[in-house]
XYZ file of C-alpha atoms in Angstrom:
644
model
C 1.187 -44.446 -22.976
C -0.051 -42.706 -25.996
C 1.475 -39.070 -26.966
C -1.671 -37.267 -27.977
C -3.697 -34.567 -26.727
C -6.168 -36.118 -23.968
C -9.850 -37.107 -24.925
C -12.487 -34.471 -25.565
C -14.470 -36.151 -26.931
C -16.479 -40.372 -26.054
C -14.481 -41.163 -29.345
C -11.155 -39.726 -28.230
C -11.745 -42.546 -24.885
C -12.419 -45.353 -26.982
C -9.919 -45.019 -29.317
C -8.003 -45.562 -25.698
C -9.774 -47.865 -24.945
C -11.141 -46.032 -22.012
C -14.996 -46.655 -20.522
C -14.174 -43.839 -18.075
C -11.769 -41.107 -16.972
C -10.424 -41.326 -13.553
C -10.850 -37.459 -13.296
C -12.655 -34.918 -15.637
C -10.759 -31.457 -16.323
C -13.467 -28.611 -16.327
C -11.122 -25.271 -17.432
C -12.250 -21.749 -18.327
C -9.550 -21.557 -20.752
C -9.272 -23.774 -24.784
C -7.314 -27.191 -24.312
C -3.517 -25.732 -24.797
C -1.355 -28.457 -23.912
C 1.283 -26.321 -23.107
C 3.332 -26.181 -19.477
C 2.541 -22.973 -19.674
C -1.126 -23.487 -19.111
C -2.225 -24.401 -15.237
C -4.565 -27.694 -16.783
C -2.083 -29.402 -18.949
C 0.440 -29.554 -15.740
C -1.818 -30.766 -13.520
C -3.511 -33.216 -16.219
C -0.495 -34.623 -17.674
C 1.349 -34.932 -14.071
C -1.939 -37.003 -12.872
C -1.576 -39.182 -16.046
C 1.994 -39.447 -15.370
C 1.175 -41.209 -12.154
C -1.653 -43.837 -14.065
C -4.868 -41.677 -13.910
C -6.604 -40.970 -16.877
C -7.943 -37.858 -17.425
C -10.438 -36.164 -19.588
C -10.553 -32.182 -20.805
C -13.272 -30.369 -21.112
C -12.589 -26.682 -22.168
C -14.774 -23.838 -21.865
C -17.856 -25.935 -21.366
C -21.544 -23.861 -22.216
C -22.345 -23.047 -18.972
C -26.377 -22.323 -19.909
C -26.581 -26.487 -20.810
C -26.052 -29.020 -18.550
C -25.763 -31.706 -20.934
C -22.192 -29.628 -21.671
C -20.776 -30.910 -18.234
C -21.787 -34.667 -19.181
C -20.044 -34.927 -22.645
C -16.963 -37.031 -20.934
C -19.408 -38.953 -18.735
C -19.127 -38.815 -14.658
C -15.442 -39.642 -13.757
C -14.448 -42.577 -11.403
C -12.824 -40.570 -8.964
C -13.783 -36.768 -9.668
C -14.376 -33.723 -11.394
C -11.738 -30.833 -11.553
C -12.718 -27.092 -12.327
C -10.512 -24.141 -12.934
C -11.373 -20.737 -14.305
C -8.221 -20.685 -16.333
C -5.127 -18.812 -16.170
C -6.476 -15.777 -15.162
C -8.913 -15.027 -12.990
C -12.105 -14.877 -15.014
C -12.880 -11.080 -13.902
C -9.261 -10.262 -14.892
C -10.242 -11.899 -18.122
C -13.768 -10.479 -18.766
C -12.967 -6.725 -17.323
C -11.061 -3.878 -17.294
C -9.923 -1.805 -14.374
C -13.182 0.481 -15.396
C -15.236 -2.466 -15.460
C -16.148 -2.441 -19.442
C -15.833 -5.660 -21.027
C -12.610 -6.225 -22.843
C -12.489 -6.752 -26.248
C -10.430 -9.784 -26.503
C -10.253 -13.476 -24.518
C -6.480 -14.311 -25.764
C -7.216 -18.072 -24.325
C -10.039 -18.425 -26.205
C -10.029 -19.823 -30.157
C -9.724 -16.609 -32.500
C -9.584 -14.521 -29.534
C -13.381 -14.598 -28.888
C -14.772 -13.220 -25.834
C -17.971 -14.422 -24.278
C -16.507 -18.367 -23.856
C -16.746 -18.943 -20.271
C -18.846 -17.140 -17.607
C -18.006 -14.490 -15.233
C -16.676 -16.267 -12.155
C -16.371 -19.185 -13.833
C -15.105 -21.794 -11.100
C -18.021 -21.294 -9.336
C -20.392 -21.183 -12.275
C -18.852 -24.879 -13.507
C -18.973 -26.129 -9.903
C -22.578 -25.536 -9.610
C -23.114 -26.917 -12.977
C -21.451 -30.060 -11.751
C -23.515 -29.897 -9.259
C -26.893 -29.803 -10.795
C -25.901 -33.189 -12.509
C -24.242 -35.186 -10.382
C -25.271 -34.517 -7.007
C -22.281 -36.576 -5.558
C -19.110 -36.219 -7.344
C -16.452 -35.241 -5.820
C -15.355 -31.437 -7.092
C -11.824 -30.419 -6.652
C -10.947 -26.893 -7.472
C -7.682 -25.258 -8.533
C -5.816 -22.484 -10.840
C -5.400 -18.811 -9.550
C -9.175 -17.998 -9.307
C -9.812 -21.040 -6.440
C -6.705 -19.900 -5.240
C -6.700 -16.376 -4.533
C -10.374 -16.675 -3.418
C -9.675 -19.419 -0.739
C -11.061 -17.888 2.065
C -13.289 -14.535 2.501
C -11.920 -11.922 0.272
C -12.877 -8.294 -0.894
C -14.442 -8.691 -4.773
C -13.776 -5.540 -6.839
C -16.541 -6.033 -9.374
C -19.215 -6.241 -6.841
C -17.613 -4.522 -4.937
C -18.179 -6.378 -1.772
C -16.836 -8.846 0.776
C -17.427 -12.236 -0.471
C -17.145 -15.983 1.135
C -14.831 -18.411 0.662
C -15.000 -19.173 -3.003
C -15.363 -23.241 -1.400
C -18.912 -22.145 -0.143
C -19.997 -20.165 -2.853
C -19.137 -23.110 -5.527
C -20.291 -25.877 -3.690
C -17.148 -27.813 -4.338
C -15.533 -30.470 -1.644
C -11.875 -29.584 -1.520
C -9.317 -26.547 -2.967
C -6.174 -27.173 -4.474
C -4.337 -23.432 -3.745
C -0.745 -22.549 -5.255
C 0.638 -24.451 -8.085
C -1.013 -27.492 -6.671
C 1.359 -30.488 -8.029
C 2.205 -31.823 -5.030
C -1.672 -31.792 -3.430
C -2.979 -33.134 -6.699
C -1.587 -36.411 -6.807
C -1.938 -36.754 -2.562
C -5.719 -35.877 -3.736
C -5.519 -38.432 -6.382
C -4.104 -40.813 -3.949
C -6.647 -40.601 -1.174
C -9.645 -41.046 -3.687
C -8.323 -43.839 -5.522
C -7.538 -45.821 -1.720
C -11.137 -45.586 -1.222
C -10.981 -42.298 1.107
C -14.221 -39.956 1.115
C -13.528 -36.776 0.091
C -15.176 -35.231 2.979
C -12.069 -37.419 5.129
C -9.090 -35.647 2.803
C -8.554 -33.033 5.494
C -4.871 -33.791 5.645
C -3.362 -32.983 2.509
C -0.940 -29.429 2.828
C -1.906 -26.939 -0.107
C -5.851 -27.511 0.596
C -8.934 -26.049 1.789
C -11.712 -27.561 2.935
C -15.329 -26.981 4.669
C -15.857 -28.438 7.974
C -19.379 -28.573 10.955
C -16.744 -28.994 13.500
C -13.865 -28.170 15.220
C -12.562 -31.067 16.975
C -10.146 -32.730 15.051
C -8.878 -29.691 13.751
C -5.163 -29.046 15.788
C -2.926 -26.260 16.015
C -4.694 -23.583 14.019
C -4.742 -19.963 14.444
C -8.560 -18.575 14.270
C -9.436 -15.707 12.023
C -12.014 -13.293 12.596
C -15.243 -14.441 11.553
C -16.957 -13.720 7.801
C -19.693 -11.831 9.776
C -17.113 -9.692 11.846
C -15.166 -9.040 9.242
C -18.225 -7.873 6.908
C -19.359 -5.229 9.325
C -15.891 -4.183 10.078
C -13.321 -3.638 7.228
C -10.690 -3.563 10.632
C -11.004 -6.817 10.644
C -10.659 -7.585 7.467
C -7.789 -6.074 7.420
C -6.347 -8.005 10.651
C -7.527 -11.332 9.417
C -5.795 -10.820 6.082
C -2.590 -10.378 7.319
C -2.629 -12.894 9.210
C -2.856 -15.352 6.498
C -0.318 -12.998 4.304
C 2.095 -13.903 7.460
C 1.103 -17.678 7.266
C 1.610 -18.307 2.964
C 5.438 -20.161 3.810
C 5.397 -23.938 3.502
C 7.922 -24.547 6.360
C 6.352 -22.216 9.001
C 2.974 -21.414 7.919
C -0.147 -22.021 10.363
C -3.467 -23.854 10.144
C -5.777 -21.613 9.552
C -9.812 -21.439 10.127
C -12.627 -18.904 9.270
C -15.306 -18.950 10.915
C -18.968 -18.606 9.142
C -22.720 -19.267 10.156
C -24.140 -22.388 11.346
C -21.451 -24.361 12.526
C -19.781 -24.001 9.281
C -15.922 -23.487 9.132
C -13.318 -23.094 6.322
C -9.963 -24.601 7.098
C -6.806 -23.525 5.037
C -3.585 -26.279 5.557
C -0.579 -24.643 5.170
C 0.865 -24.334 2.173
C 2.373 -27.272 0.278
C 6.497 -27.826 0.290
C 8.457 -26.012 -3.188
C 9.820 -28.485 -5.752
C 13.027 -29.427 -5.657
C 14.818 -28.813 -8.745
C 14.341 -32.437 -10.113
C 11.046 -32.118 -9.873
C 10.619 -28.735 -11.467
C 12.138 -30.995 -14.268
C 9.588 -33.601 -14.259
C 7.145 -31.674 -14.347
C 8.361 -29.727 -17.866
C 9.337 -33.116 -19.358
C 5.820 -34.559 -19.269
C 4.780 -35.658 -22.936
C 3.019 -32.213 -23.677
C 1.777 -31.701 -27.316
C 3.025 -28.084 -26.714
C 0.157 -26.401 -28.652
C -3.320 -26.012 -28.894
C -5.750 -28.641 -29.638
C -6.119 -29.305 -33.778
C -10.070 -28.902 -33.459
C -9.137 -24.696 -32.648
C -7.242 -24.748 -36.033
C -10.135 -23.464 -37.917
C -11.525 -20.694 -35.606
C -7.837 -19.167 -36.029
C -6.156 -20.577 -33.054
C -5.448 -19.755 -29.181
C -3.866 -16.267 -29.126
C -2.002 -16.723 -26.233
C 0.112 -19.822 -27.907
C 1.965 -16.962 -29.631
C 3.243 -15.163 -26.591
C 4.699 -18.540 -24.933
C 5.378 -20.831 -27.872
C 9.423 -19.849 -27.858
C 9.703 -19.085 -24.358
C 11.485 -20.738 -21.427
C 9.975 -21.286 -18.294
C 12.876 -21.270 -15.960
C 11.813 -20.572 -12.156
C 8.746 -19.717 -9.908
C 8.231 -18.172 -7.007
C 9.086 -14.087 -6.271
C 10.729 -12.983 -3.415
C 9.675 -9.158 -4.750
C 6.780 -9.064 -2.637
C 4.851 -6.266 -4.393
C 2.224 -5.044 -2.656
C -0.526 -5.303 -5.442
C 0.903 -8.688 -6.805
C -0.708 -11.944 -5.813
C 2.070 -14.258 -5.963
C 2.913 -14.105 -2.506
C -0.725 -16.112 -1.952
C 0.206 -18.247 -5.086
C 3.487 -19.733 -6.028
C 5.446 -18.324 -2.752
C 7.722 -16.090 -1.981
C 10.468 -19.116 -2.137
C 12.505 -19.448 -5.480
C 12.057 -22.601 -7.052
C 14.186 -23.233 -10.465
C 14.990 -25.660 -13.359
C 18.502 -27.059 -14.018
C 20.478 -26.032 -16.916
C 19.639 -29.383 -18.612
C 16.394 -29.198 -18.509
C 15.787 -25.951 -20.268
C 18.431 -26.103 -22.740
C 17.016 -29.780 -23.684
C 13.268 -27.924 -24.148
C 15.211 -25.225 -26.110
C 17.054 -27.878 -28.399
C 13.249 -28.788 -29.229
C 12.318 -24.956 -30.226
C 14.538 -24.894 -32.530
C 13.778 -27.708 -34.187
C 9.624 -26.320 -34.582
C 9.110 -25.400 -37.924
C 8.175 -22.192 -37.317
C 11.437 -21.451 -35.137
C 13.188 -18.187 -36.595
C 16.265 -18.118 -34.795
C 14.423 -16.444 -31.319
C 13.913 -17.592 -27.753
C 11.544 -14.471 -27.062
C 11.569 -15.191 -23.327
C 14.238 -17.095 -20.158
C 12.660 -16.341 -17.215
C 9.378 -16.630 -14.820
C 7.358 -14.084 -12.466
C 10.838 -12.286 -12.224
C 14.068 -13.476 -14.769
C 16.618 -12.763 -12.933
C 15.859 -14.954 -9.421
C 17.619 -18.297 -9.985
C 18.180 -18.639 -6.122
C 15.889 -18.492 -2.710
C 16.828 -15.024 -1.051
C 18.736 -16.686 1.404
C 19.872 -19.882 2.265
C 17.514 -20.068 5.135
C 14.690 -19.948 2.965
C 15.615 -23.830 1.944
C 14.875 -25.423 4.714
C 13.442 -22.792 7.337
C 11.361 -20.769 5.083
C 11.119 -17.004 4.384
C 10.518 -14.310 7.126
C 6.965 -13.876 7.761
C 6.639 -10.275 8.557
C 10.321 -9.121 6.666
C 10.712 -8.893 2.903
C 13.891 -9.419 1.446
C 14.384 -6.315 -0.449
C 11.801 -3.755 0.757
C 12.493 -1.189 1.955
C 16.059 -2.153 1.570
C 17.693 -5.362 0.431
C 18.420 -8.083 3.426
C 21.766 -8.233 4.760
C 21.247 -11.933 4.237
C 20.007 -11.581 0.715
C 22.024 -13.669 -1.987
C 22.315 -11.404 -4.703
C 24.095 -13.578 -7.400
C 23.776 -13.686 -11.308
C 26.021 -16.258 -11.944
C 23.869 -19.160 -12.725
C 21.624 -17.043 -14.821
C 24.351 -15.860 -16.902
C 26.042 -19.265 -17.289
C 22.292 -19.864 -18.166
C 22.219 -18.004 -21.007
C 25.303 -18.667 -22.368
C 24.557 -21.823 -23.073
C 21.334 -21.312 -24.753
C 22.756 -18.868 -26.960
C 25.163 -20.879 -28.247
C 22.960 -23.502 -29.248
C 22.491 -23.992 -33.330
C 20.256 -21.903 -34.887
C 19.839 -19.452 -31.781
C 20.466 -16.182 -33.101
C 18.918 -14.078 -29.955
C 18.102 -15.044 -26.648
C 15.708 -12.023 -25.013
C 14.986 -11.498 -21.751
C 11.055 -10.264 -21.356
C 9.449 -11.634 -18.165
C 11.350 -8.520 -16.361
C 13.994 -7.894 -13.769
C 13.966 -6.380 -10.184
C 16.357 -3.672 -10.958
C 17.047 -3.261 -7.188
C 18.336 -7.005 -7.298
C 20.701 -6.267 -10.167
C 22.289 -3.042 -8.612
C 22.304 -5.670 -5.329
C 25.184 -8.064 -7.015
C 28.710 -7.450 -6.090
C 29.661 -9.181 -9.152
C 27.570 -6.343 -11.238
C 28.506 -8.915 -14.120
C 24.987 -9.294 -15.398
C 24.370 -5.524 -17.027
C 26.966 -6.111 -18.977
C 25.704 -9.089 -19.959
C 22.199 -8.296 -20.144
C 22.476 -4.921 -22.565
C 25.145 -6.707 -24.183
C 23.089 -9.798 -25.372
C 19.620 -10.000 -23.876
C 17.860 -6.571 -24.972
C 15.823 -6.289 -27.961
C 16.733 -2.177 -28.144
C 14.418 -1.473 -25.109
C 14.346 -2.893 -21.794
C 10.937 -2.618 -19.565
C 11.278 -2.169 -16.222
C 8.775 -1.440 -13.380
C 9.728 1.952 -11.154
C 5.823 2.226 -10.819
C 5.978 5.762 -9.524
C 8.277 8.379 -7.939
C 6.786 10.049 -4.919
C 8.345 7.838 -2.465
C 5.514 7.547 -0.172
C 3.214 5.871 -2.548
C 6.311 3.562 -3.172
C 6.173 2.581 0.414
C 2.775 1.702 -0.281
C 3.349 -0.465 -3.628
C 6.276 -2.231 -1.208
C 8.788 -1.009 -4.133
C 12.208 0.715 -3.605
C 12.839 4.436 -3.172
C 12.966 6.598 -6.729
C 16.666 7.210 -5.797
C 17.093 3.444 -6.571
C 15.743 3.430 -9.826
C 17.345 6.661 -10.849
C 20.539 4.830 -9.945
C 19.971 1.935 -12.141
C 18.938 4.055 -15.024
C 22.255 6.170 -14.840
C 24.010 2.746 -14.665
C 21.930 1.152 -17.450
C 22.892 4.091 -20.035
C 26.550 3.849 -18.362
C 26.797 0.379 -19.277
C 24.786 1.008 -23.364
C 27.565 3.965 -23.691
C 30.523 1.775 -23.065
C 29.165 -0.776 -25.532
C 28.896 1.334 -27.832
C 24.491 0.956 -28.251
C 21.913 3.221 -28.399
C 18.948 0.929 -25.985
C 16.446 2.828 -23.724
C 14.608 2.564 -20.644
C 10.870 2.172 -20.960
C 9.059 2.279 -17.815
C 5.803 0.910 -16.445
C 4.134 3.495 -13.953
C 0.914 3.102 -12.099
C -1.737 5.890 -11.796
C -4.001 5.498 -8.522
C -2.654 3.304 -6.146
C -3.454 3.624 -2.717
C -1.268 6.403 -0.693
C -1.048 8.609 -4.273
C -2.963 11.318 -4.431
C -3.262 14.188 -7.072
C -0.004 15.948 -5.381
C 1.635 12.277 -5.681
C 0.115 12.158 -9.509
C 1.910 15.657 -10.267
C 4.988 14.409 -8.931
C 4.803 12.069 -11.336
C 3.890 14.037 -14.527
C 6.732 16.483 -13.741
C 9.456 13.349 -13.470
C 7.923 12.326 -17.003
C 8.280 15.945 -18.149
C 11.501 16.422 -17.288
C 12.270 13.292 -19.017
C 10.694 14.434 -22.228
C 8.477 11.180 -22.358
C 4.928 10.123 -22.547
C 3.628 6.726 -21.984
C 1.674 5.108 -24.524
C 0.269 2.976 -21.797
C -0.996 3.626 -18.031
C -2.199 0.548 -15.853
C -4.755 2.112 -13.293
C -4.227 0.259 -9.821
C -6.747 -2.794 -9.953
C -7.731 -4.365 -6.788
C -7.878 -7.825 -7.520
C -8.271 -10.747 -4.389
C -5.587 -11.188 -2.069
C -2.797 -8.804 -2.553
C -2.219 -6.161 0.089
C -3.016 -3.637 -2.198
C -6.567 -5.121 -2.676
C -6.890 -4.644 1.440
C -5.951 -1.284 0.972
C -7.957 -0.041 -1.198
C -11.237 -1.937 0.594
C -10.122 -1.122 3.997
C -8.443 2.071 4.048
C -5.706 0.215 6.136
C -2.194 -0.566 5.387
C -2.538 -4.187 7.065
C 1.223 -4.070 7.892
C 1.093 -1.425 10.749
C -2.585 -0.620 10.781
C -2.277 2.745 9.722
C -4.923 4.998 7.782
C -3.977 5.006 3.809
C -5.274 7.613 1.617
C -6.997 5.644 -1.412
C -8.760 7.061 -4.735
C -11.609 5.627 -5.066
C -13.125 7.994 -7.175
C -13.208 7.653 -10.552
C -12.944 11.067 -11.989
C -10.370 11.572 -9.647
C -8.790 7.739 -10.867
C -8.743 9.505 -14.409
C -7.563 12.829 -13.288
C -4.367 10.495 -11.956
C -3.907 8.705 -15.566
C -4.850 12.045 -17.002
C -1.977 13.926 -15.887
C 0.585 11.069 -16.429
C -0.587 11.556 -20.214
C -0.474 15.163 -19.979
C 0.717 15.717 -23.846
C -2.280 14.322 -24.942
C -4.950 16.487 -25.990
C -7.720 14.565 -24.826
C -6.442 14.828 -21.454
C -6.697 18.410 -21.707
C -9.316 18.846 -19.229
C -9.116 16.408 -16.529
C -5.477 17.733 -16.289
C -6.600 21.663 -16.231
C -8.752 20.825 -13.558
C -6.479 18.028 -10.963
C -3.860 21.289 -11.515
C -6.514 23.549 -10.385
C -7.788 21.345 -7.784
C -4.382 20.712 -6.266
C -2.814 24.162 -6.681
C -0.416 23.427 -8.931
C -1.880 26.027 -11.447
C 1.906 27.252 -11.585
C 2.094 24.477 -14.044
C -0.452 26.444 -16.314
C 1.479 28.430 -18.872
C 3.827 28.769 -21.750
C 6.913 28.335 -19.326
C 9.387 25.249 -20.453
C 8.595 23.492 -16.957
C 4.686 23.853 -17.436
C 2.658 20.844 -18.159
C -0.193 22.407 -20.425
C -0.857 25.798 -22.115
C -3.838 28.270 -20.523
C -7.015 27.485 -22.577
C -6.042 30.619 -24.728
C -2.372 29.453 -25.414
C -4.111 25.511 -25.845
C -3.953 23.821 -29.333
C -4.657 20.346 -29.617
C -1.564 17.984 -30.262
C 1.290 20.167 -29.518
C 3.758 19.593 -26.309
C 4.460 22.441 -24.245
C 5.794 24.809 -26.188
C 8.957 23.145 -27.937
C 7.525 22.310 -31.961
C 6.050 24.396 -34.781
C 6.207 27.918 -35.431
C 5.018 31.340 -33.896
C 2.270 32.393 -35.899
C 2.362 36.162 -35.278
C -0.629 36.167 -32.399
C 1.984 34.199 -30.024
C 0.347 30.821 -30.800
C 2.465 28.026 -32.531
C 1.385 26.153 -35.292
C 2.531 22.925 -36.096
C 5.835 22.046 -38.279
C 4.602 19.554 -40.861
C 5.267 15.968 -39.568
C 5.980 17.354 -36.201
C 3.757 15.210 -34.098
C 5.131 11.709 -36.024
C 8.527 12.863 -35.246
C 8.031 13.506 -31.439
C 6.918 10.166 -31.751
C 9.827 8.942 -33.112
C 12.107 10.547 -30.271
C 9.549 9.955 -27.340
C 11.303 6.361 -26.646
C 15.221 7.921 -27.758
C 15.115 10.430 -25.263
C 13.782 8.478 -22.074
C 15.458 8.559 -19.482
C 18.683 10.840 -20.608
C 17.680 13.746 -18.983
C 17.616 11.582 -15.667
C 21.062 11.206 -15.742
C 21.915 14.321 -15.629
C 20.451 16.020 -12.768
């Protein structure tokens, strides 16, 4: 087998030898043959089992002779949107077009369409009438059957009707690739691969269809957001592998959608498998001269070490993607793929990265989850951490030992994030140590979201007291050491349940902790998170109960407004959500006030603490005095905390 990159090109196949591919890879995303990227797994595992298979990246989806450069394949035609969902990609919470495509060459935006699964498919479609079109990656996945669509802001199909294409491949789709494979090259219609767990396909009829639970229809569900809400949590309670249901949608005309449960976890030898393939581990040559992928940069010297999140946040989509069932690589694996980072030219003594959707799960929750599956309506630590749940750091640590003691490893950092409710969990409370001691790069991110403990409920996160806990044991743990690292926390404006008096709460926990974010990340409802059906519905699916959700979006930036209170351009949306919710007590020149009156107001200074009193009872500003609060805005997060 030849270790290249695969054909792009006729000339790439006959220097092969190759008249045809077996399957064609259509992908939203530049060729990165990296195991980071959803189309080099499932390409190189295919060729691993004696298909050959063609790439075509980011295709022009305005000429149909794009979709034809590769030829039709033998036994079908792949599409994914890329590793994010192309909305994700294109738009920002507001809805203005980003500035930046980090999978495209030099960053470019403007390479692939908006929804671009379905825009490929129905390019495929237009040329070759009867290929068979198998579709995959988050955006097929998350869009499997009917879902709410934020930038239209409506209730769409299954993503299967809408594209046109035969057959889904939903989660990570390794194990329902190859069956795929399998079936086609025995000679089996596509229309007949009904069997195969981890798919989705279209159906006129009902009758060989067994043990399935029947969701509301499309046309219920799109003149009641009720049942909406119903239907989609019954598939939330159906996403395990070991006790998840058949489910069907009903649409028009005798037309069903039928969703097989989801396929089994890898074990851990085939976890390692799959990262041993023969990938080139970068971007294809031909991007060398538009300035690369971007996103090479943020994965290049990172470890891939588990999948799978048994965090179950409510606005996360992993739950519908890789499980909530921990799947992880051995020791031997990752330490043999870190051997070869260190030997890249480029290497500089860093493994930026050890980790997955959250570092610090090595294990399933609980060892029922191996062979029985996780609890469909229970989460393992929300609202409080299972009396079943294995809270160990053992293997992690031993983990990271080992890779930094390697040659040439001078650091080993941990970015991907930690559940900090998980760490304060262990018994063993081994791993701070370890962590602060080796694994932080002078500040540690961590995700508290908010503080008003009702909008917590919502987000499916623990109670503030938990994180306030952790922090006081976090600069515990720095103090013994001996190092000065902080606490920098990501917080969410506008989630449903938070209102402006949940927003205020907020701003006065980042007052009295003398910080500002330099960042905010507004809620965005993307498909199938619980969050998502929140924020369409007005329902909390999980009891059925009435949720208060900003829609608005002055009042959306009133809520980011006031978590950036110290800035000056925030000046008036946070005069008026203080006015609007009462809280004009927090109007003045006292120390526990958020802004100045309008007469007290200059821009740039926070609430009354720098420069000096210029005779008329204003302040003016000390001379470097906003660069210095910048300077101590990350030193002093979090301190205060402790002390009340």
């Amino acid at each position: 087998m030849m270790h290249d990159y695969l054909p792009i090109t006729r000339a790439d196949m006959n220097i092969r030898g190759w008249k045809q591919c077996d399957f064609v890879y259509v992908t939203g995303d530049a060729y990165v043959d990296h195991p980071s990227f959803g189309h080099a797994i499932i390409s190189r595992l295919l060729e691993a089992h004696g298909y050959k298979v063609g790439i075509i990246a980011q295709p022009d989806w305005k000429d149909p002779s794009s979709i034809s450069v590769l030829g039709e394949p033998r036994l079908g035609f792949l599409v994914s949107g890329g590793n994010m969902d192309s909305m994700v990609n294109h738009y920002s919470v507001s809805k203005k077009k980003r500035q930046q495509d980090s999978y495209t060459p030099g960053g470019v935006m403007g390479k692939r369409p908006d929804y671009a699964t379905t825009v490929y498919c129905n390019l495929i479609r237009s040329v070759y009438k009867k290929a068979p079109v198998i579709i995959g990656g988050i955006e097929a996945s998350l869009r499997r059957l009917a879902h709410y669509d934020y930038w239209s802001d409506r209730l769409k199909h299954s993503i299967l009707i809408d594209s046109q294409a035969d057959l889904i491949s939903y989660g990570m789709g390794e194990k329902s690739i190859v069956e795929i494979a399998d079936a086609l090259n025995s000679g089996i219609d596509i229309r007949d691969i009904t069997f195969v767990e981890g798919t989705v396909y279209k159906t006129d009829s009902l009758e060989s269809v067994y043990d399935a639970l029947v969701l509301p229809s499309y046309d219920s569900m799109k003149k009641d957001k009720l049942e909406y809400a119903k239907s989609y949590y019954i598939q939330y309670g159906n996403t395990d592998p070991f006790i998840g249901k058949r489910l069907v949608e009903p649409y028009k005309d005798n037309l069903y959608v039928v969703q097989n449960p989801p396929a089994k976890p890898l074990s851990t030898e085939e976890m390692d498998q799959v990262y041993s393939l023969p990938y080139m581990r970068n971007y294809h040559p031909s991007y060398e001269e538009l300035g690369g992928v971007p996103a090479i940069r943020e994965i290049k010297f990172s470890l891939i070490s588990n999948r799978g999140c048994f965090g179950a946040c409510s606005f996360c989509a992993l739950t519908f993607h890789q499980g909530r069932i921990i799947q992880a690589r051995s020791h031997d694996s990752l330490i043999e793929e870190a051997k070869w980072l260190t030997n890249e030219p480029d290497f500089k003594g860093y493994i930026h990265d050890v980790g997955g959707p959250t570092a610090d799960f090595r294990y399933p929750a609980c060892e029922k989850q191996i062979g029985k599956g996780a609890c469909p309506n229970k989460q393992c630590l929300f609202p409080e951490p299972c009396k079943n749940l294995r809270a160990d750091h053992s293997d992690y640590i031993e983990l990271l030992r080992k890779l930094r003691n390697l040659p040439r490893v001078k650091k080993v950092f941990i970015r991907s994030g930690i559940r900090f409710d998980y760490v304060l969990a262990d018994p063993g409370k081994k791993f701070l140590k370890e962590l602060c001691e080796y694994h932080v790069s002078g500040q540690l991110k961590v995700a508290p979201e908010h503080v008003a403990d009702n909008v917590l409920s919502k987000m499916g996160k623990p109670r503030n007291d938990v994180y306030r806990k952790f922090v006081k044991e976090y600069n515990d743990m720095n103090g013994r050491l001996g190092l000065k690292q902080y606490l920098v926390p990501y917080l969410m404006s506008s989630h449903p349940g938070s209102g402006l008096k949940e927003a205020i709460e907020l701003a006065e926990y980042l007052r009295d902790l003398g910080y500002m974010p330099e960042q905010v990340q507004d809620f965005y409802p993307t498909p199938s998170t619980i969050s998502t059906c929140m924020y369409y519905t007005g329902y909390d699916p999980r009891t059925m109960e009435p949720v208060y959700v900003p829609t608005n979006p002055h009042e959306k930036a009133m809520q980011r407004a006031l978590i950036q209170y110290r800035n000056p351009k925030n000046y008036e949306l946070v005069e008026e959500a203080l006015t609007k919710a009462g809280r004009t007590d927090l109007i003045g020149f006292d120390k526990k006030c958020l802004i100045r009156p309008k007469s007290g107001f200059k821009p740039g200074f926070p609430q009354g603490k720098t420069g000096k009193d210029n005779g008329n009872g204003k302040r003016t500003e000390s001379p470097g005095g906003q660069k210095d609060r910048k300077k101590k805005t990350i030193r002093n997060v979090h301190k205060k905390s402790t002390k009340k």
